[in-house]
PDB file of C-alpha atoms in Angstrom:
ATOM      1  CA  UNK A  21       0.000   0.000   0.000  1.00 36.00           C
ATOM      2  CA  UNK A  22       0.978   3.588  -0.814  1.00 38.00           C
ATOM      3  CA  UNK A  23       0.756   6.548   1.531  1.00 39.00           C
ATOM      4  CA  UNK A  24      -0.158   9.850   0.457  1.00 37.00           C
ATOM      5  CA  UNK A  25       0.193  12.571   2.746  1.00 37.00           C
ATOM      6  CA  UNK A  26      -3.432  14.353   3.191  1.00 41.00           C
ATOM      7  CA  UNK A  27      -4.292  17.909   4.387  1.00 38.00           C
ATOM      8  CA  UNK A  28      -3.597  18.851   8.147  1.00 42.00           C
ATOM      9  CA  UNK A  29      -0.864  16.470   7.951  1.00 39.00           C
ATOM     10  CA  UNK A  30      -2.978  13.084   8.674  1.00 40.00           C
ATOM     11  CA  UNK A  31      -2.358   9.904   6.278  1.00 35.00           C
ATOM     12  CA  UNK A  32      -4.431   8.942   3.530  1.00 37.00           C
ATOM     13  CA  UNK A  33      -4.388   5.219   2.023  1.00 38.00           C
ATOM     14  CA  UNK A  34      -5.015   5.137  -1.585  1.00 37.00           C
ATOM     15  CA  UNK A  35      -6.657   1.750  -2.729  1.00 42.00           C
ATOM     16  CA  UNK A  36      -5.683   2.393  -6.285  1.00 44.00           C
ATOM     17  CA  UNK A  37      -2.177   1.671  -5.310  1.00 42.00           C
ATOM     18  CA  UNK A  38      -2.501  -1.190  -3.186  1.00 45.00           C
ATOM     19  CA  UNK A  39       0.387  -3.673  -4.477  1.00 47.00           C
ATOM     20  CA  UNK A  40      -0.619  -6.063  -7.067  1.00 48.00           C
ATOM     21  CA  UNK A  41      -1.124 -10.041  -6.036  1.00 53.00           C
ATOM     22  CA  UNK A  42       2.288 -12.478  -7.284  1.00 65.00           C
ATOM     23  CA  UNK A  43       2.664 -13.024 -10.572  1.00 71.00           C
ATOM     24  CA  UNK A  44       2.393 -16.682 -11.468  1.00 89.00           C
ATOM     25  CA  UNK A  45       0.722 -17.621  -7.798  1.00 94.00           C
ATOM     26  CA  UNK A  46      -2.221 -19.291  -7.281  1.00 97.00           C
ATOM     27  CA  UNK A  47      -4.058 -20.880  -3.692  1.00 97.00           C
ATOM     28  CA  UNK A  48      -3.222 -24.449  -3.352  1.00 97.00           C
ATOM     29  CA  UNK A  49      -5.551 -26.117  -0.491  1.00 97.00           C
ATOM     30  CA  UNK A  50      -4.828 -29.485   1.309  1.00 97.00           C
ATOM     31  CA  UNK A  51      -7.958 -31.776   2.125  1.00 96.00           C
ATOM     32  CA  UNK A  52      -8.086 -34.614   3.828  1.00 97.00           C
ATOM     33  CA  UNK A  53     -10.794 -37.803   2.743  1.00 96.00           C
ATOM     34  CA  UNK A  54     -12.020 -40.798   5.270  1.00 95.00           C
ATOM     35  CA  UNK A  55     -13.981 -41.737   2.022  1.00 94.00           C
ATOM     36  CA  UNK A  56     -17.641 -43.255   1.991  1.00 92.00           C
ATOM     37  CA  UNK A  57     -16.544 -45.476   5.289  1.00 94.00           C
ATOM     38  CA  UNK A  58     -15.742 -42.926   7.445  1.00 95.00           C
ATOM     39  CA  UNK A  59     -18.861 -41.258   6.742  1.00 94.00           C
ATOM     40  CA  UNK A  60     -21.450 -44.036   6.181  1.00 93.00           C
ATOM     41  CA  UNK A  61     -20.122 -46.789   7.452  1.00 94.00           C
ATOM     42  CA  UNK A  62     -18.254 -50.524   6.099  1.00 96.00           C
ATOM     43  CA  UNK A  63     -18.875 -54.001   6.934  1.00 97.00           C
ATOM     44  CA  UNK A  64     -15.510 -55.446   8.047  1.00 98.00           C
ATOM     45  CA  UNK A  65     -13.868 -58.866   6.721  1.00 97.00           C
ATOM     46  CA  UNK A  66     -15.619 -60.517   9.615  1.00 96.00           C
ATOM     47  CA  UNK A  67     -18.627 -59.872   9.390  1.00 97.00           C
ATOM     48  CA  UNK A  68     -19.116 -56.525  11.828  1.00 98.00           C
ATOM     49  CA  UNK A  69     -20.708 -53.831  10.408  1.00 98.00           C
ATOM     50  CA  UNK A  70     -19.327 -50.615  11.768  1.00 98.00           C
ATOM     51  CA  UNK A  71     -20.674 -46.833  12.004  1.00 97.00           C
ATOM     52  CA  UNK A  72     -18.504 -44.431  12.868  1.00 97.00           C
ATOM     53  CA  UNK A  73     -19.465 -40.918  15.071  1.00 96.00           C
ATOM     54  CA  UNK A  74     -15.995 -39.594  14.770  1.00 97.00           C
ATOM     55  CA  UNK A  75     -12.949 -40.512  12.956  1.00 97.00           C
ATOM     56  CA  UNK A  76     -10.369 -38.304  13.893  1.00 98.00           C
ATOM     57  CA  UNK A  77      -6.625 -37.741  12.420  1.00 98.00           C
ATOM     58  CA  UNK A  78      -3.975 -35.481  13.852  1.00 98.00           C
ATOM     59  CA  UNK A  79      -2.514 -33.458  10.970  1.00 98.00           C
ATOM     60  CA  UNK A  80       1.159 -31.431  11.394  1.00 97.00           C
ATOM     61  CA  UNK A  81       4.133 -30.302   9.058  1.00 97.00           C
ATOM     62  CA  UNK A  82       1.951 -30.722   5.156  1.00 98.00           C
ATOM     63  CA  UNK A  83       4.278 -30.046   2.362  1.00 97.00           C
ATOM     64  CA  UNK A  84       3.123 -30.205  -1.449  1.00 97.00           C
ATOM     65  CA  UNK A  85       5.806 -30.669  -4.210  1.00 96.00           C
ATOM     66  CA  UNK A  86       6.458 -29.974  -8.125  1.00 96.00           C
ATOM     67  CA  UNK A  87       8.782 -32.752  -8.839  1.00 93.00           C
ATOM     68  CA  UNK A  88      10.128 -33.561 -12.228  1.00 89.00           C
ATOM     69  CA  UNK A  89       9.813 -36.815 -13.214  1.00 84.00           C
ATOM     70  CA  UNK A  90       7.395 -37.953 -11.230  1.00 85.00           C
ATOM     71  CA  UNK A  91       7.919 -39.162  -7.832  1.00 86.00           C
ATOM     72  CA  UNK A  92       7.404 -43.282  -6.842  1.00 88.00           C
ATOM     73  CA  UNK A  93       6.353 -43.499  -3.533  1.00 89.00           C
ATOM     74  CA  UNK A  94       6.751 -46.995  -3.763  1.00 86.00           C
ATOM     75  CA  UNK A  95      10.313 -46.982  -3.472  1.00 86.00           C
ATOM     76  CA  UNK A  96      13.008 -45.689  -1.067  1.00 86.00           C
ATOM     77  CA  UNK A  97      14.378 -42.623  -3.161  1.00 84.00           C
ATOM     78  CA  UNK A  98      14.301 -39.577  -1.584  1.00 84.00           C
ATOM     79  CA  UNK A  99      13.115 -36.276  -2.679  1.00 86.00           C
ATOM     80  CA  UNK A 100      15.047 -34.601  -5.093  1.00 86.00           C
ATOM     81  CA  UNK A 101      16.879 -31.730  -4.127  1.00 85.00           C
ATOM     82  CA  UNK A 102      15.202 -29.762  -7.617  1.00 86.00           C
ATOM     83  CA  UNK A 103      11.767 -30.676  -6.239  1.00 90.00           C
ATOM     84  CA  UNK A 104       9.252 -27.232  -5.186  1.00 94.00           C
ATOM     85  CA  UNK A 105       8.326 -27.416  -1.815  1.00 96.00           C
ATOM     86  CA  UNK A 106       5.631 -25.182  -0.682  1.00 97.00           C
ATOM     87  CA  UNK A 107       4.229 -26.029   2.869  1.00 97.00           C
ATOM     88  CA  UNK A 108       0.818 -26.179   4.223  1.00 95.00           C
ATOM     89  CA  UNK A 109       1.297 -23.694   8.083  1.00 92.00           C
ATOM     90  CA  UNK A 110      -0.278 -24.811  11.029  1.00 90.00           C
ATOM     91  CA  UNK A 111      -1.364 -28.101  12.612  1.00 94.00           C
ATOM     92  CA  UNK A 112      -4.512 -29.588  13.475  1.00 96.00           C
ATOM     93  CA  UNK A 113      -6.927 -32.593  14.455  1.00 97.00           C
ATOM     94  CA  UNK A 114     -10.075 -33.031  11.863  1.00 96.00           C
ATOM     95  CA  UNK A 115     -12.549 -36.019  11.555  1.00 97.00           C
ATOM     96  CA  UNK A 116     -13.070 -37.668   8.771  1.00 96.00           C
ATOM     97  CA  UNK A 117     -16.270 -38.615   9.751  1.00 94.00           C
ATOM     98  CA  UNK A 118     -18.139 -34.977  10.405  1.00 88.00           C
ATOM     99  CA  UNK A 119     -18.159 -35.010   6.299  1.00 69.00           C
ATOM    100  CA  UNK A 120     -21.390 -35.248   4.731  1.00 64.00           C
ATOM    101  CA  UNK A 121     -22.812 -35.787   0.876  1.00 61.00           C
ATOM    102  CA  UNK A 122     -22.440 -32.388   0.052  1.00 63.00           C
ATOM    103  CA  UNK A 123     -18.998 -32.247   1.579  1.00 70.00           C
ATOM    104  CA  UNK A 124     -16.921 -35.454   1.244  1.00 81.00           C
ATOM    105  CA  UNK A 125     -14.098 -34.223   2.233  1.00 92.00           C
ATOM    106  CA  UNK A 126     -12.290 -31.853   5.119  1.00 93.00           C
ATOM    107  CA  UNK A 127     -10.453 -28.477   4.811  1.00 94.00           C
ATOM    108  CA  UNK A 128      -6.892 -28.604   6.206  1.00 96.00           C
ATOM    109  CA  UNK A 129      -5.243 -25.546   5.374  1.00 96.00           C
ATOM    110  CA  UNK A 130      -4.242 -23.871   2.065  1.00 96.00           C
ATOM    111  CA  UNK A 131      -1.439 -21.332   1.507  1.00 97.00           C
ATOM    112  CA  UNK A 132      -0.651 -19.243  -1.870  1.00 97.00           C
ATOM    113  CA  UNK A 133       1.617 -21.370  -4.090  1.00 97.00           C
ATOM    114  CA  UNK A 134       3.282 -20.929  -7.399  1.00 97.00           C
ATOM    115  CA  UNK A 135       1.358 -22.280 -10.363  1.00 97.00           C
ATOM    116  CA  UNK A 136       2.403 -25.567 -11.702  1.00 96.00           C
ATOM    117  CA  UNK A 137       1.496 -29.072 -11.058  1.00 95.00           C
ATOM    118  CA  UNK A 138       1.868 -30.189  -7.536  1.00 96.00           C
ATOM    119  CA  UNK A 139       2.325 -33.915  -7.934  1.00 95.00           C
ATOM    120  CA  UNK A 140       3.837 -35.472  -4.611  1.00 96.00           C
ATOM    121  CA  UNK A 141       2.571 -34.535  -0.801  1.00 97.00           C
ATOM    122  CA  UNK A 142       3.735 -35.821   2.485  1.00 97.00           C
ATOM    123  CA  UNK A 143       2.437 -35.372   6.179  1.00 98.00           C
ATOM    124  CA  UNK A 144       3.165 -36.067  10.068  1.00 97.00           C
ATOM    125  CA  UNK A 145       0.619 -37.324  12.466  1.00 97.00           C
ATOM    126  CA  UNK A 146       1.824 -36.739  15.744  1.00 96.00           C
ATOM    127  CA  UNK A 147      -0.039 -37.074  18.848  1.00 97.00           C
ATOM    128  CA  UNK A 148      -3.158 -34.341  19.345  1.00 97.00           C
ATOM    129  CA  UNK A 149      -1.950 -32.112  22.597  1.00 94.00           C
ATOM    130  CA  UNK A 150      -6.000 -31.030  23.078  1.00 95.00           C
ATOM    131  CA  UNK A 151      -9.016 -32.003  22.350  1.00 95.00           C
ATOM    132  CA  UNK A 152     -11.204 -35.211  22.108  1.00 96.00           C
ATOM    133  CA  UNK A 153      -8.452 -36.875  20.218  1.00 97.00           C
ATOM    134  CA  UNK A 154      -6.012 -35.686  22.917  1.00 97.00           C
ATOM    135  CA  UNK A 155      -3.183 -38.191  23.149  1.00 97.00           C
ATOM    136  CA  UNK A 156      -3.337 -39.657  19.992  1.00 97.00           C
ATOM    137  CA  UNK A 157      -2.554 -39.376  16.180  1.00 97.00           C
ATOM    138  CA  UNK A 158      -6.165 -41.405  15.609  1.00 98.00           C
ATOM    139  CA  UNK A 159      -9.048 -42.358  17.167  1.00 98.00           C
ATOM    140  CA  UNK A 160     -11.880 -43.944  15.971  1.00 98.00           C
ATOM    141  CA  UNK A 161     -15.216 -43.685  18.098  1.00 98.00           C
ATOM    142  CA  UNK A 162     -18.649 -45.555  16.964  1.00 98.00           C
ATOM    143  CA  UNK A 163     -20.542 -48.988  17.212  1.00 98.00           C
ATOM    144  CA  UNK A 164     -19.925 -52.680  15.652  1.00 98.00           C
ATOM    145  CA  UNK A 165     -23.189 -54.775  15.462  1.00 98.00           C
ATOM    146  CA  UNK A 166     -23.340 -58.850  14.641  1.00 97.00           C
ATOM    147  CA  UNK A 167     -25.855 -61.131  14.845  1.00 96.00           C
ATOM    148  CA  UNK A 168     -28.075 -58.510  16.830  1.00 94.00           C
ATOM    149  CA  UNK A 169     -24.918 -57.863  18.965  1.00 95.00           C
ATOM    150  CA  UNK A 170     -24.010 -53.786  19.423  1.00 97.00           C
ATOM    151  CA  UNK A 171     -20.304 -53.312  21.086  1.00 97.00           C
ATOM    152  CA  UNK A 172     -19.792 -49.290  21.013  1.00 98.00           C
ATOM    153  CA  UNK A 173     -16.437 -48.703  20.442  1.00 98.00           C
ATOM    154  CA  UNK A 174     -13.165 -46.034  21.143  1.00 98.00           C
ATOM    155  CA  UNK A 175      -9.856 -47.226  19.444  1.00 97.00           C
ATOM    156  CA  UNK A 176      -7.075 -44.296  19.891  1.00 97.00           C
ATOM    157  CA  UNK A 177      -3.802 -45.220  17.980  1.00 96.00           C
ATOM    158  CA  UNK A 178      -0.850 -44.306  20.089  1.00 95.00           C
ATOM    159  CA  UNK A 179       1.447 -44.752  17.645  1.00 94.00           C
ATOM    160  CA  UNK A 180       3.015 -41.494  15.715  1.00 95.00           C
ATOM    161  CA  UNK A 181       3.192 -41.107  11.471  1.00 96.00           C
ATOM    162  CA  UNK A 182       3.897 -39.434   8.709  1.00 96.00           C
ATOM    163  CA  UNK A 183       3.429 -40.441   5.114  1.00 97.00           C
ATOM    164  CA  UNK A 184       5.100 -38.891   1.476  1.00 96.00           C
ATOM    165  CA  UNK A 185       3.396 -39.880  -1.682  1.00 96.00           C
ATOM    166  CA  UNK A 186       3.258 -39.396  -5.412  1.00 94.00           C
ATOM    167  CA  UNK A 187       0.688 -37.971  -7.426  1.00 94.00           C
ATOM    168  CA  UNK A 188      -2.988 -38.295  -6.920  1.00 95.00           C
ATOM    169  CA  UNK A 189      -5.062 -41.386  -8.668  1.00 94.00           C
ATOM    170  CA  UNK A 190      -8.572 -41.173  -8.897  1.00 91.00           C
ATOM    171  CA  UNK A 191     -11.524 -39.740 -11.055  1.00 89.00           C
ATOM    172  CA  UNK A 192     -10.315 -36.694 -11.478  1.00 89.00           C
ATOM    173  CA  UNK A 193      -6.747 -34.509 -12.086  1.00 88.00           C
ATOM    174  CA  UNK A 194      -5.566 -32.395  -8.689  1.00 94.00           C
ATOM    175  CA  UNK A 195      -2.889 -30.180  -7.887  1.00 95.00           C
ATOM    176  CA  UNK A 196      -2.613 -28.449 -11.310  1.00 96.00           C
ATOM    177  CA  UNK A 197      -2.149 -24.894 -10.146  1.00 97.00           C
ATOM    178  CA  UNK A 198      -2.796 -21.925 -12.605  1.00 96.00           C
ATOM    179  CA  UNK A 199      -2.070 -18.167 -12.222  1.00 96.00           C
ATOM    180  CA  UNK A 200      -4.939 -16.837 -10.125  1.00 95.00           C
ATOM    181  CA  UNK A 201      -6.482 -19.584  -9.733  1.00 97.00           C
ATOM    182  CA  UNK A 202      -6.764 -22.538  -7.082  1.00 96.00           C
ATOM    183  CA  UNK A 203      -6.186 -26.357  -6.674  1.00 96.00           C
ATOM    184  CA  UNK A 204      -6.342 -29.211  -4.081  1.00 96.00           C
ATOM    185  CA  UNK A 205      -4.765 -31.900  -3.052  1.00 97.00           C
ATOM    186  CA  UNK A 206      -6.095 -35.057  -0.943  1.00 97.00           C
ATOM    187  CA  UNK A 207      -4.416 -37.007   2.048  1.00 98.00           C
ATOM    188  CA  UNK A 208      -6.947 -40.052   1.610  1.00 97.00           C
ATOM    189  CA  UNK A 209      -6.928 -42.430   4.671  1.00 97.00           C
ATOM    190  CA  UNK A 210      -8.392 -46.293   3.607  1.00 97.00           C
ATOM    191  CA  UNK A 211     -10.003 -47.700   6.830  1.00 97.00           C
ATOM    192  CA  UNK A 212     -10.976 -50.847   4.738  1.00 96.00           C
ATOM    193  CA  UNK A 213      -7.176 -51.432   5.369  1.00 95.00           C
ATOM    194  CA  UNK A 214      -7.248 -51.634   8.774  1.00 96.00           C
ATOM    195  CA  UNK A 215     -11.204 -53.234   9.248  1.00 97.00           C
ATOM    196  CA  UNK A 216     -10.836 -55.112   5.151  1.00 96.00           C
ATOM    197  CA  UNK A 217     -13.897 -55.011   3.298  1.00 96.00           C
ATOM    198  CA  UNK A 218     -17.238 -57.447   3.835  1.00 94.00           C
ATOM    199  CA  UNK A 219     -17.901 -57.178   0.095  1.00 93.00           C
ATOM    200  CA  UNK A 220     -14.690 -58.639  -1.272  1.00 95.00           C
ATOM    201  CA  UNK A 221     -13.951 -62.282  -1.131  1.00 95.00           C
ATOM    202  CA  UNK A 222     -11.640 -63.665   2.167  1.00 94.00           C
ATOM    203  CA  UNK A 223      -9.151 -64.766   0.230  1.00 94.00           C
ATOM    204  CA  UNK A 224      -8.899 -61.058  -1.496  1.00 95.00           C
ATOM    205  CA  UNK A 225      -6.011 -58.630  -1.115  1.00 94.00           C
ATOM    206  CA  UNK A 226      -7.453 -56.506   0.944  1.00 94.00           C
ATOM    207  CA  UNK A 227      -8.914 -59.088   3.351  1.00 95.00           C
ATOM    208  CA  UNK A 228      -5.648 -61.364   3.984  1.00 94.00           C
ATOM    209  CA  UNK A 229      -3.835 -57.408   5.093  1.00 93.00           C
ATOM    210  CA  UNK A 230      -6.616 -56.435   6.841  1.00 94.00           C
ATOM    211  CA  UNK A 231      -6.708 -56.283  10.696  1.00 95.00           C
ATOM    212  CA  UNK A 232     -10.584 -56.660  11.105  1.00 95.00           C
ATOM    213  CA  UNK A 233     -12.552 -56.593  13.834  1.00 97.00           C
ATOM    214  CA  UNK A 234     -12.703 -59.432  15.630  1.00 95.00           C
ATOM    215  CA  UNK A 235      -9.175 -58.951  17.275  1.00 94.00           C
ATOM    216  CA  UNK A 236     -11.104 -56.394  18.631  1.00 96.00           C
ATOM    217  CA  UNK A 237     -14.110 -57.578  19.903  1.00 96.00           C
ATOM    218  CA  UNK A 238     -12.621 -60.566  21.736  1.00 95.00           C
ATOM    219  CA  UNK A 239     -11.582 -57.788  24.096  1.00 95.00           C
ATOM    220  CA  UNK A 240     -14.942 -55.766  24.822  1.00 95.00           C
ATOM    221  CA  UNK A 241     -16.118 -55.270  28.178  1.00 93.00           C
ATOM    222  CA  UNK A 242     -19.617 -55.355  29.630  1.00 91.00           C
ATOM    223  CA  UNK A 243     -19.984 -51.564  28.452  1.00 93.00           C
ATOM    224  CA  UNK A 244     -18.202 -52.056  25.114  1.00 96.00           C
ATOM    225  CA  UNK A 245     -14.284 -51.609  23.666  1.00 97.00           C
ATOM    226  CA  UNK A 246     -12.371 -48.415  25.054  1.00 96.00           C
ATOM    227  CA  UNK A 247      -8.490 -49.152  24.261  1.00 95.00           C
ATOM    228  CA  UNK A 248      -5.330 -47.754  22.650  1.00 94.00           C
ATOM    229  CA  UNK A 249      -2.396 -49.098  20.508  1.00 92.00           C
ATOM    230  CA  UNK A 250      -0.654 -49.709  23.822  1.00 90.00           C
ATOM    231  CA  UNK A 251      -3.257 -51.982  25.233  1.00 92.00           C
ATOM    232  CA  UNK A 252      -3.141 -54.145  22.156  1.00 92.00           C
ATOM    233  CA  UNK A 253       0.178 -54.805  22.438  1.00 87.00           C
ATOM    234  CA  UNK A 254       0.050 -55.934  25.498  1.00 89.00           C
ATOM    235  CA  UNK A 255      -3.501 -58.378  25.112  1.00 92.00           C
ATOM    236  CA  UNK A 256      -2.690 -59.152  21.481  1.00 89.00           C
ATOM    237  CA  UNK A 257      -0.871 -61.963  20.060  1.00 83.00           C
ATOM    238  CA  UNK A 258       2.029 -60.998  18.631  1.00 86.00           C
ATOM    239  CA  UNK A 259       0.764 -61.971  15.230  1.00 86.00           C
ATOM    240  CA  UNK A 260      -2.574 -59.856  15.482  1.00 88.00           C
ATOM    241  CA  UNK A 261      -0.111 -56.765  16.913  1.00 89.00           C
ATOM    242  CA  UNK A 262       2.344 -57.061  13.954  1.00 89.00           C
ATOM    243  CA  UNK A 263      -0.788 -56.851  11.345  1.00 91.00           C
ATOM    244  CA  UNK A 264      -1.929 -54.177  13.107  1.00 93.00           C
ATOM    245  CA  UNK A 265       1.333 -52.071  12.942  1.00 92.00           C
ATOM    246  CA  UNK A 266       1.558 -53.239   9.517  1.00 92.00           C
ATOM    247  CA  UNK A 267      -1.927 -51.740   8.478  1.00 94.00           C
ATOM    248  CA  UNK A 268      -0.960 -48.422  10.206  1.00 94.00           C
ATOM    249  CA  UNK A 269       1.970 -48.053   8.005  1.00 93.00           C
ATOM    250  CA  UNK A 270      -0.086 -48.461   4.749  1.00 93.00           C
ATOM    251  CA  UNK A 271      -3.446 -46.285   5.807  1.00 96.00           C
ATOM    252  CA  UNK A 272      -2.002 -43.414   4.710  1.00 96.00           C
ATOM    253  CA  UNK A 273      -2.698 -42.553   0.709  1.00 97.00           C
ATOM    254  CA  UNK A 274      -3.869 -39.421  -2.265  1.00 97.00           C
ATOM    255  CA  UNK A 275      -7.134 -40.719  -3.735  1.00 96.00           C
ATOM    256  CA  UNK A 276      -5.978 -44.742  -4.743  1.00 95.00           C
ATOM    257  CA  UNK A 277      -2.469 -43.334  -4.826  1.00 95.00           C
ATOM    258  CA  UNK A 278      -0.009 -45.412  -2.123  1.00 90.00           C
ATOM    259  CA  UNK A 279       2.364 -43.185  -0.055  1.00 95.00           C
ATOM    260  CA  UNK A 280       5.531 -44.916   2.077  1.00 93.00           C
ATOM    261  CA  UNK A 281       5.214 -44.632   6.001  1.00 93.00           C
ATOM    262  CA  UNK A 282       8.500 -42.085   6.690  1.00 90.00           C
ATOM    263  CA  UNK A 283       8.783 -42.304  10.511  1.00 78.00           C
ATOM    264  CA  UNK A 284       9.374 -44.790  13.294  1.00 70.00           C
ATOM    265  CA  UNK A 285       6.646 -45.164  15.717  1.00 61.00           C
ATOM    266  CA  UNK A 286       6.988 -43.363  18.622  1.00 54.00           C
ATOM    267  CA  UNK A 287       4.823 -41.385  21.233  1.00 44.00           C
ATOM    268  CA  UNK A 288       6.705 -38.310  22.268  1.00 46.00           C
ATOM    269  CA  UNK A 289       5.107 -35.125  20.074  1.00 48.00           C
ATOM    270  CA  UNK A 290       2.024 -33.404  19.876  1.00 51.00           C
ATOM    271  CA  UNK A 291       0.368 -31.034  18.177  1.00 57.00           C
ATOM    272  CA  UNK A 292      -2.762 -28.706  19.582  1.00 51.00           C
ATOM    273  CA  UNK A 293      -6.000 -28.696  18.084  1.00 48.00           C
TER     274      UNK A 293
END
């Protein structure tokens, strides 16, 4: 903004001077998707159908990328040093379930960016410092019913994340950026990897990776399931605790993109809500 000096010595702003926007900027805006299950509901590999009241993810340190040639999340490379880097500020918890029809997914954050296509994004999950989700990275709050059997249900996952991927896969093209103009980008999270999915066969993919429910329900008390990450590895087998810490790892993705887990588990940082 310019200042012009006005009569009796006071300051005048003049809005035909205020400074022009970037050149070659646009808004880029990070989302984040629980998909149709968080919001309506899956049947598990086992036979529990689940509805969720709250599915919530602790979100820290977003960063969106313009990498050239494209980035494989499937492998250990790291980032190039060439690659844009524009990050996402703040920190926050959101739940994947609150989404409805008309809004499928959950604002984030969004920053201004320079146009181009942003085709790689990564994110931490560390522990929520406040909040309902206080103490964890996730928690998952709702009811499993089987065979007129209703176990309500709090899993909080104790465990810390963080996830980098490659570009988005799905219906349709995000994170082209244009002068002016704006563009998202997704942080999907798959709970048919952790519960599997009713409607595909046992001896699918999904289904043999899957956690499911049952591990779970074995464990309910008379006024339902209330546990944490820490609790299952201490009334788990060792088999069941594995494929849980294994599903973790691989929740994370951008539309039906995959993204590689980037941290060790631990339990020491928090962000507020």
């Amino acid at each position: 903004m310019v200042l012009l000096s006005g009569c009796g010595g006071e300051t005048l702003s003049s809005p035909e001077l205020k400074a022009s926007p970037p050149v070659n900027q646009g808004t880029l805006t990070v989302r984040a998707n629980g998909e149709q299950r968080a919001r309506e509901g899956l049947t598990t590999k086992d036979g529990w159908s689940l509805d969720f009241s709250h599915v919530y993810v602790s979100l820290a340190e977003i960063n969106a990328y313009q990498i050239e040639p494209t980035f494989d999340a499937s492998t250990d490379a790291p980032l190039p040093d060439t690659a844009v880097t524009i990050a996402i500020p703040g920190s926050t918890v959101v739940d994947l379930a609150a989404a409805g029809k008309d809004a499928e997914t959950v604002l984030v954050g969004e920053t201004p960016a320079p146009a181009g296509k942003f085709n790689a994004l990564s994110w931490q999950m560390p522990l929520a410092a406040a909040g309902p989700a206080q103490g964890y990275s996730i928690l998952l709050e709702g009811t499993a019913t089987k065979d007129g059997r209703t176990i309500p249900f709090k899993l909080g996952v104790k465990e810390q994340l963080g996830f980098i991927c490659g570009d988005f896969v799905g219906d349709e093209r995000k994170g082209i950026l244009t002068a002016g103009g704006k563009a998202d980008l997704e942080a999907t999270f798959h709970l048919d990897h952790l519960f599997g999915e009713g409607k595909e066969s046992a001896d699918s993919d999904i289904n043999l990776s899957a956690f499911g429910f049952a591990p779970l329900a074995a464990l309910a008390q008379e006024k339902g399931i209330e546990i944490n990450s820490e609790d299952l590895q201490a009334q788990l087998g060792e088999a069941d605790y594995q494929t849980f810490l294994q599903v973790l790892a691989n929740l994370g993705h951008v539309g039906e993109g995959h993204c590689r887990q980037t941290r060790e588990f631990n339990t020491t940082t928090s962000v507020n809500q």
